[in-house]
C-alpha atoms as a printed R data frame, in Angstrom:
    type eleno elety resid chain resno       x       y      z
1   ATOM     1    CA   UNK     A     1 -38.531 -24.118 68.970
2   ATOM     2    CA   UNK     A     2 -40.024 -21.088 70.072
3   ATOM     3    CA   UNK     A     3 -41.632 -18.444 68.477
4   ATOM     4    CA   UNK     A     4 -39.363 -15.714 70.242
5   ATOM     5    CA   UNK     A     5 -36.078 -17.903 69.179
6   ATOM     6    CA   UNK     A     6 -37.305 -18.391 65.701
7   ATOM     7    CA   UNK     A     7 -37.593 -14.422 65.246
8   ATOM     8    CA   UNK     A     8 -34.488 -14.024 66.847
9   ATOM     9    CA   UNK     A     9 -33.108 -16.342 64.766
10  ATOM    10    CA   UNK     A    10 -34.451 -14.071 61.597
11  ATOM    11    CA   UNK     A    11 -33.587 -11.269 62.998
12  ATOM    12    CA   UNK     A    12 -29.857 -11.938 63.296
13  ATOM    13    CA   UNK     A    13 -29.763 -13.355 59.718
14  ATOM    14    CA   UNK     A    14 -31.424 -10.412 58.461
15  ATOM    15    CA   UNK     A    15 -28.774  -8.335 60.360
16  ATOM    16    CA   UNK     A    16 -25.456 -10.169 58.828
17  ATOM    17    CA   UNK     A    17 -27.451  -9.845 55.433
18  ATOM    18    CA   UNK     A    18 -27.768  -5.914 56.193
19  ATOM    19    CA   UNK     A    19 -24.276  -6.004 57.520
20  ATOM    20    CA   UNK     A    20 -22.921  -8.179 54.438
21  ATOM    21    CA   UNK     A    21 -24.286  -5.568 52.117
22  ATOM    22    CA   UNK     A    22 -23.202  -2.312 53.725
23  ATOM    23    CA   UNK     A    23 -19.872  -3.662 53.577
24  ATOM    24    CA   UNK     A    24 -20.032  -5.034 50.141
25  ATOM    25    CA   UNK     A    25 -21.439  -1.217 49.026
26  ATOM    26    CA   UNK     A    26 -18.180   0.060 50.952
27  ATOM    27    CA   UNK     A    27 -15.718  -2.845 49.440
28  ATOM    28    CA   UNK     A    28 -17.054  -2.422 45.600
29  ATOM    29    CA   UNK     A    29 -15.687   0.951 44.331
30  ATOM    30    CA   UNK     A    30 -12.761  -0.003 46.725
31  ATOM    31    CA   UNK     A    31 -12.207  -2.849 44.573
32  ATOM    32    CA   UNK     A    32 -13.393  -1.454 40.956
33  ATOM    33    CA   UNK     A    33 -10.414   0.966 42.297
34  ATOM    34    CA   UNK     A    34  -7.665  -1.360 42.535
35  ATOM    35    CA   UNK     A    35  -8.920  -3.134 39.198
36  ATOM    36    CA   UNK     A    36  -8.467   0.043 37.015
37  ATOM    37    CA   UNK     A    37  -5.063   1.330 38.428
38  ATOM    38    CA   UNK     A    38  -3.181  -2.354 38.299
39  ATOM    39    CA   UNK     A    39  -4.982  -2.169 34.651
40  ATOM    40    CA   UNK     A    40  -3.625   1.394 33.995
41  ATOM    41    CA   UNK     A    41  -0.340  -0.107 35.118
42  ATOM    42    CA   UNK     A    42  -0.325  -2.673 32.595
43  ATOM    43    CA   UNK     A    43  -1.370  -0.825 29.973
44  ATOM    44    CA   UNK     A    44   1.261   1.393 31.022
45  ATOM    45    CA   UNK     A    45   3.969  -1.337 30.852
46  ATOM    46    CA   UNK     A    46   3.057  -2.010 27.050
47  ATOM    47    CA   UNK     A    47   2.456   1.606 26.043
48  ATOM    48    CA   UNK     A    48   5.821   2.655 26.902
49  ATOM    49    CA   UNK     A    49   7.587  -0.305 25.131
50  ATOM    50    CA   UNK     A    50   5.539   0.591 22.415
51  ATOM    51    CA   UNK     A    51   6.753   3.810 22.109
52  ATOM    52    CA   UNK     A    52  10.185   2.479 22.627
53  ATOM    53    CA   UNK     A    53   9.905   0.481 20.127
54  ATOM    54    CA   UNK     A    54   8.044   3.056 17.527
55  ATOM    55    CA   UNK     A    55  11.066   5.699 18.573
56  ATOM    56    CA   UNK     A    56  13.612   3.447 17.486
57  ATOM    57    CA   UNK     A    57  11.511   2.588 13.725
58  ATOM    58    CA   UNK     A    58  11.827   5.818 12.921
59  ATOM    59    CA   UNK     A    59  15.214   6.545 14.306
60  ATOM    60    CA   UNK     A    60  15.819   3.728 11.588
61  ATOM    61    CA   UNK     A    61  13.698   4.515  8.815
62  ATOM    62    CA   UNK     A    62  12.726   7.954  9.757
63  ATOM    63    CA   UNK     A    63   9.127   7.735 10.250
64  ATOM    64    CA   UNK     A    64   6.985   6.331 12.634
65  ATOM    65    CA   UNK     A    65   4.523   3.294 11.249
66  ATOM    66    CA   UNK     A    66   0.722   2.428 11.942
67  ATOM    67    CA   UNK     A    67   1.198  -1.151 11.867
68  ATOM    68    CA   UNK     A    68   1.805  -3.778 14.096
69  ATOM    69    CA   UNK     A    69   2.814  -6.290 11.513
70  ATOM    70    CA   UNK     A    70   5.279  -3.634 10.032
71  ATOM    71    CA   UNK     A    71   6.811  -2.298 13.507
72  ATOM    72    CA   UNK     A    72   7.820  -5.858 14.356
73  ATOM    73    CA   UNK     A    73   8.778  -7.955 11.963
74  ATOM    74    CA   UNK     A    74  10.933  -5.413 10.202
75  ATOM    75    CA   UNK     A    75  12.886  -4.702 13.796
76  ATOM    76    CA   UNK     A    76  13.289  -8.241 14.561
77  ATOM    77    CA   UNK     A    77  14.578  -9.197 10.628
78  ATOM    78    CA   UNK     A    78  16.828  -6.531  9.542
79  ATOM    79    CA   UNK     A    79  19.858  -5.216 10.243
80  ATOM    80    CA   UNK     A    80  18.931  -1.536  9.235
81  ATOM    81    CA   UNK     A    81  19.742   0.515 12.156
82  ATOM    82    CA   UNK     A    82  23.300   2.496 11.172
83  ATOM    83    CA   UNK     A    83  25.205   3.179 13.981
84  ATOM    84    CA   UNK     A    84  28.950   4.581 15.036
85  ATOM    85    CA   UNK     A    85  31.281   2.257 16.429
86  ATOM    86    CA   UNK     A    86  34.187   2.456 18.281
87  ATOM    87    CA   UNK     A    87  36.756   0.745 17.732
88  ATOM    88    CA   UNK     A    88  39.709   0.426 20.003
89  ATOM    89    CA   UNK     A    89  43.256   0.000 18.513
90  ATOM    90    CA   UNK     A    90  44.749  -2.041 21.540
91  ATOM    91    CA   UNK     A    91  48.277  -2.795 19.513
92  ATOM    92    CA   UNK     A    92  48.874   0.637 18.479
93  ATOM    93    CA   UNK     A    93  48.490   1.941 22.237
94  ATOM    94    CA   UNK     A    94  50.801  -0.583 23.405
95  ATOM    95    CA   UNK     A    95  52.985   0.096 20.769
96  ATOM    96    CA   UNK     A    96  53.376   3.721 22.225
97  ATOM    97    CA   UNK     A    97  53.162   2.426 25.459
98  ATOM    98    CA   UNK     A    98  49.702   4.633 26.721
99  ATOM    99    CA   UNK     A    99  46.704   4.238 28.672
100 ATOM   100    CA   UNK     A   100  43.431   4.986 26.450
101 ATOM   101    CA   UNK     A   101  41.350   4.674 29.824
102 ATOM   102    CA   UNK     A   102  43.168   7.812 31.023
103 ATOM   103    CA   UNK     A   103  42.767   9.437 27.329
104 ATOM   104    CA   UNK     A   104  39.799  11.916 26.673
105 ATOM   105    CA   UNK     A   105  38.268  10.557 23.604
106 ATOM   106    CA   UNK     A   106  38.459  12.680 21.556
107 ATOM   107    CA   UNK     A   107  41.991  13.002 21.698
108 ATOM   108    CA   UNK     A   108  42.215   9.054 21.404
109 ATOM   109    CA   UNK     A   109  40.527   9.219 18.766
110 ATOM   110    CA   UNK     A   110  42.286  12.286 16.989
111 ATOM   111    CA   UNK     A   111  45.296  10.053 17.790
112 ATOM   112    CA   UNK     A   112  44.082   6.816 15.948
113 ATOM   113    CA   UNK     A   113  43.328   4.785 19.397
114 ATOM   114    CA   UNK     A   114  39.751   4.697 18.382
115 ATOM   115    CA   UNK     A   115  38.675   4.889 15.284
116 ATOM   116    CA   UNK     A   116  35.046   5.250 14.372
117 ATOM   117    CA   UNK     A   117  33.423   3.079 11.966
118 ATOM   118    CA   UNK     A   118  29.313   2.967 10.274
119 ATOM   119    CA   UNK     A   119  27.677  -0.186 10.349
120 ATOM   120    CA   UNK     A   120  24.110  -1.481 10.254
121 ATOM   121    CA   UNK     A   121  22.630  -3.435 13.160
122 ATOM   122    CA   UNK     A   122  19.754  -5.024 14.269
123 ATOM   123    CA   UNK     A   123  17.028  -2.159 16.006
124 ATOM   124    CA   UNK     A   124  16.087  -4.862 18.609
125 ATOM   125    CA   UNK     A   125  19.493  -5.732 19.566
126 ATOM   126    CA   UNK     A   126  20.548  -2.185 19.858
127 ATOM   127    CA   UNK     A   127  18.019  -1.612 22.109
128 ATOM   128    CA   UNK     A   128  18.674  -4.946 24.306
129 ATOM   129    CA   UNK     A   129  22.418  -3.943 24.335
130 ATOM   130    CA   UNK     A   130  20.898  -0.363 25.553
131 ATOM   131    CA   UNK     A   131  18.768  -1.946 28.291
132 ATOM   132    CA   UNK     A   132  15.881   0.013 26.819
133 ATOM   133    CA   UNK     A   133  13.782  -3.038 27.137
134 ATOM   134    CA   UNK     A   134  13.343  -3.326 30.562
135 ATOM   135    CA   UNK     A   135  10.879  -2.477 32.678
136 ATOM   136    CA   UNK     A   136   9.681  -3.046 36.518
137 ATOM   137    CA   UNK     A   137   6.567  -5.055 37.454
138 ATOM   138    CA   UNK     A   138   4.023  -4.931 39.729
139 ATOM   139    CA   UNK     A   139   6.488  -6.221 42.875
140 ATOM   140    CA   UNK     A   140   8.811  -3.768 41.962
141 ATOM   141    CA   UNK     A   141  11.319  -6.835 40.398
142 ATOM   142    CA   UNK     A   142  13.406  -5.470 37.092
143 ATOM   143    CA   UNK     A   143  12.453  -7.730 33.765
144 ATOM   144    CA   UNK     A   144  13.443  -7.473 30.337
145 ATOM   145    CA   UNK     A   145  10.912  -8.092 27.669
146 ATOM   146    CA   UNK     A   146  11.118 -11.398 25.937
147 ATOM   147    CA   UNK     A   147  10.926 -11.732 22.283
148 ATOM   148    CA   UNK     A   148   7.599 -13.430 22.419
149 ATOM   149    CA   UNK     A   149   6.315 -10.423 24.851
150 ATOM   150    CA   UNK     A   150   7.544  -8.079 22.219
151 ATOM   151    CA   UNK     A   151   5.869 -10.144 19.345
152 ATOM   152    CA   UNK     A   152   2.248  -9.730 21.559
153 ATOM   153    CA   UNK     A   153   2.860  -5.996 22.399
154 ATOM   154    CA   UNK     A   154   0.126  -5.455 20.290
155 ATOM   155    CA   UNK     A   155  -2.612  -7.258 22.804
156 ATOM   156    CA   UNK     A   156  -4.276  -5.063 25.124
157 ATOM   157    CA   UNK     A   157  -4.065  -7.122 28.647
158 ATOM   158    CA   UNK     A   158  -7.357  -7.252 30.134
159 ATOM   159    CA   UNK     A   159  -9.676  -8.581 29.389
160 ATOM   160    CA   UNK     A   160  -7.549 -12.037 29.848
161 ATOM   161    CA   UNK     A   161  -8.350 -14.313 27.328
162 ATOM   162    CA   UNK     A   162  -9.155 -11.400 24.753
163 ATOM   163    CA   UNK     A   163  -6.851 -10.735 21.738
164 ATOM   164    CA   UNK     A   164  -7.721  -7.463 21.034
165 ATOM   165    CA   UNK     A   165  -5.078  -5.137 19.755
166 ATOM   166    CA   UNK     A   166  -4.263  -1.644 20.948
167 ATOM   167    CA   UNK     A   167  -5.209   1.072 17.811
168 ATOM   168    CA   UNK     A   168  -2.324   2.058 16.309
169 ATOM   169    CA   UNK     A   169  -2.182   4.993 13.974
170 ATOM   170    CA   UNK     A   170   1.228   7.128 12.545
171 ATOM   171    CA   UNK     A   171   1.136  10.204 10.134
172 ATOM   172    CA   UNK     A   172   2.838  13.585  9.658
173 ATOM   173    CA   UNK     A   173   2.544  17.411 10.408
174 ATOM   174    CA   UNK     A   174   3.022  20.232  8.277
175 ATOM   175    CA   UNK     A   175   5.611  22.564 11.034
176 ATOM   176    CA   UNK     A   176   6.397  25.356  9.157
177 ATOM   177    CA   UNK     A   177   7.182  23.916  5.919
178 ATOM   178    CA   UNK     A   178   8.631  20.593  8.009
179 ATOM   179    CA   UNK     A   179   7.152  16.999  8.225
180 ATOM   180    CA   UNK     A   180   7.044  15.847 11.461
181 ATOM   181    CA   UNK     A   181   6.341  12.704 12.113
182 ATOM   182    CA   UNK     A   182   3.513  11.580 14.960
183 ATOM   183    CA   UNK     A   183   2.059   8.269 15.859
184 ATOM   184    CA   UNK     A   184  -0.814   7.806 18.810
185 ATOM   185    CA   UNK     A   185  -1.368   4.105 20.287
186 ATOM   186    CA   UNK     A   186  -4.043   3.618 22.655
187 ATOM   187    CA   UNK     A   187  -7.042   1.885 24.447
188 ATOM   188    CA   UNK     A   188 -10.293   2.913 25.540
189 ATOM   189    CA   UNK     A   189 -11.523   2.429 28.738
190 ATOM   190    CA   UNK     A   190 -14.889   0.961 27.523
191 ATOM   191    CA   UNK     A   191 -12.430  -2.031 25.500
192 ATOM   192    CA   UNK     A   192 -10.103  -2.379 28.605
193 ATOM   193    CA   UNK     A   193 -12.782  -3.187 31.536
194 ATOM   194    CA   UNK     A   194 -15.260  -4.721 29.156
195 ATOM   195    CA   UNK     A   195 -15.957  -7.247 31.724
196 ATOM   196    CA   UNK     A   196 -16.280  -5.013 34.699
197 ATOM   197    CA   UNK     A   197 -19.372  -4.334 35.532
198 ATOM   198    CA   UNK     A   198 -21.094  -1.936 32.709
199 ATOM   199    CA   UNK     A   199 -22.540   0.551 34.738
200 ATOM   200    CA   UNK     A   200 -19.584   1.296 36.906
201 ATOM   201    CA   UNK     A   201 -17.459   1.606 34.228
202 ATOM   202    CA   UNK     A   202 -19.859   3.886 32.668
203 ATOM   203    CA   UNK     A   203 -19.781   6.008 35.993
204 ATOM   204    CA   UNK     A   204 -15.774   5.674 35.992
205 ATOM   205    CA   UNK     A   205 -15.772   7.393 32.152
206 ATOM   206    CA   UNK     A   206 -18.483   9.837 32.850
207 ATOM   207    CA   UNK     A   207 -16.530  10.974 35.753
208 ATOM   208    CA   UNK     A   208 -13.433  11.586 33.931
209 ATOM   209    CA   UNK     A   209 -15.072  13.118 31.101
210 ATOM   210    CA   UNK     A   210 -16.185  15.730 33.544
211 ATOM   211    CA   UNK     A   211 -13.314  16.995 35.222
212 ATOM   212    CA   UNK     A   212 -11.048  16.614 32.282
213 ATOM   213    CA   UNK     A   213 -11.175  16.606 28.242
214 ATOM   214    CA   UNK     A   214  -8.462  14.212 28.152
215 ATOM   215    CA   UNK     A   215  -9.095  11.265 26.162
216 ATOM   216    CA   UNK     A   216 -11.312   8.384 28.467
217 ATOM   217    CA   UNK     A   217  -8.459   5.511 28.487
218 ATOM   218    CA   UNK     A   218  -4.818   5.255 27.930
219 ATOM   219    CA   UNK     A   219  -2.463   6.227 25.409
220 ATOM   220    CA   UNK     A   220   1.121   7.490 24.248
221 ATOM   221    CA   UNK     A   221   1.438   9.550 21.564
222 ATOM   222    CA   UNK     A   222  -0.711  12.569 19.626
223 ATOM   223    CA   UNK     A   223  -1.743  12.727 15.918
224 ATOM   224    CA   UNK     A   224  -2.137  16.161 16.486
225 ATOM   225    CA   UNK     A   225   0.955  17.143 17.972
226 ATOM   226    CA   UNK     A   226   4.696  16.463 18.138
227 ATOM   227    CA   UNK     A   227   4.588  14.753 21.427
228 ATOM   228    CA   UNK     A   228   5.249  10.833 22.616
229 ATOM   229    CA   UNK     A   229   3.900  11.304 26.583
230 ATOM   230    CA   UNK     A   230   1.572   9.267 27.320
231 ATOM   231    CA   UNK     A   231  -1.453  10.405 29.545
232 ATOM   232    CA   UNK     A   232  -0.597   7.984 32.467
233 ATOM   233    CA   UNK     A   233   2.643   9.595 32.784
């Protein structure tokens, strides 16, 4: 083989290798990109059932709680959410021979068609009755959480393979004379891309920190205020 073939032959190597890594430099933060928001999105997903299910606790014991352990097992096992429920008095409107679908409710109710009655249910199957445990996935497809999905809530979903737990705090503040309840659940960025490349992540946080004093990952909630947003919303 020739001399003149053999550097040709170099040369062209040497070019796809330039030409490899100029697009690989262009492709990289593309990528890093598309890791961090379907990883916002996820944590997104959990967050907000999280705060779901932290609203209804303390619609049912009246404070919010700080643990995992305590949030679930006491919404799954007990039947400690009171409620109002209707219930319709079918004989008595035939009896009078009347339509309670064309009735205003209250009047039915003044009337005896419905009569309201107290009784303690299950927080988790209030909310499944509610549909408030659904949520929309990546394809845009509707899903309802599964009780095993609940039960792991807690995991924060990258890195795969990792059990690590979203931090969970609750407390109360002083409004005026009032306790208000507040809880904060959340994930830093550093936990959530821990095996994404260190220094791009380090880039990614530095840049947020920046142009914003918003906290450097995602959460719902605020110890230090009476709100339940999250910062991805």
């Amino acid at each position: 083989m020739k001399l003149k073939t053999i550097l040709q032959i170099i040369l062209a190597a040497v070019i796809i290798g330039l030409g490899y890594l100029v697009f690989d430099s262009i492709m990289k933060p593309m990528r890093f990109n598309d890791e961090f928001n379907a990883r916002r999105n996820a944590c997104a997903t959990k967050l907000k059932a999280i705060r779901t299910l932290e609203d209804q606790y303390k619609l049912t014991y009246g404070c919010y709680t700080g643990s995992f352990d305590t949030l679930i097992n006491r919404l799954f096992n007990e039947d400690s959410l009171l409620i109002k429920q209707e219930i319709v008095n079918h004989e008595k409107a035939k009896a009078d021979d009347v339509s309670i679908a064309d009735m205003e409710k209250g009047e039915a109710i003044r009337k005896g068609y419905i009569t309201l009655q107290q009784a303690y249910v299950n927080p988790i199957a209030q909310l499944r009755e509610q549909k408030k445990l659904n949520y929309t996935d990546a394809d845009g497809f509707s899903h309802e959480f599964t009780d095993q999905e609940l039960k792991d809530i807690r995991y924060i979903p990258y890195p795969k393979g990792v059990k690590k737990e979203f931090e969970l705090k609750a407390g109360a503040l002083d409004k005026g004379g009032y306790s208000v309840p507040v809880f904060e659940c959340k994930v830093s960025l550093v936990d959530l891309l821990a095996d994404l490349d260190k220094q791009t992540v380090a880039n990614k946080i530095a840049e947020i920190e920046r142009v914003s004093t918003k906290y450097a990952g995602w959460k719902v909630g605020d110890l230090e205020q009476a709100v339940t947003e999250g910062n991805f919303e």
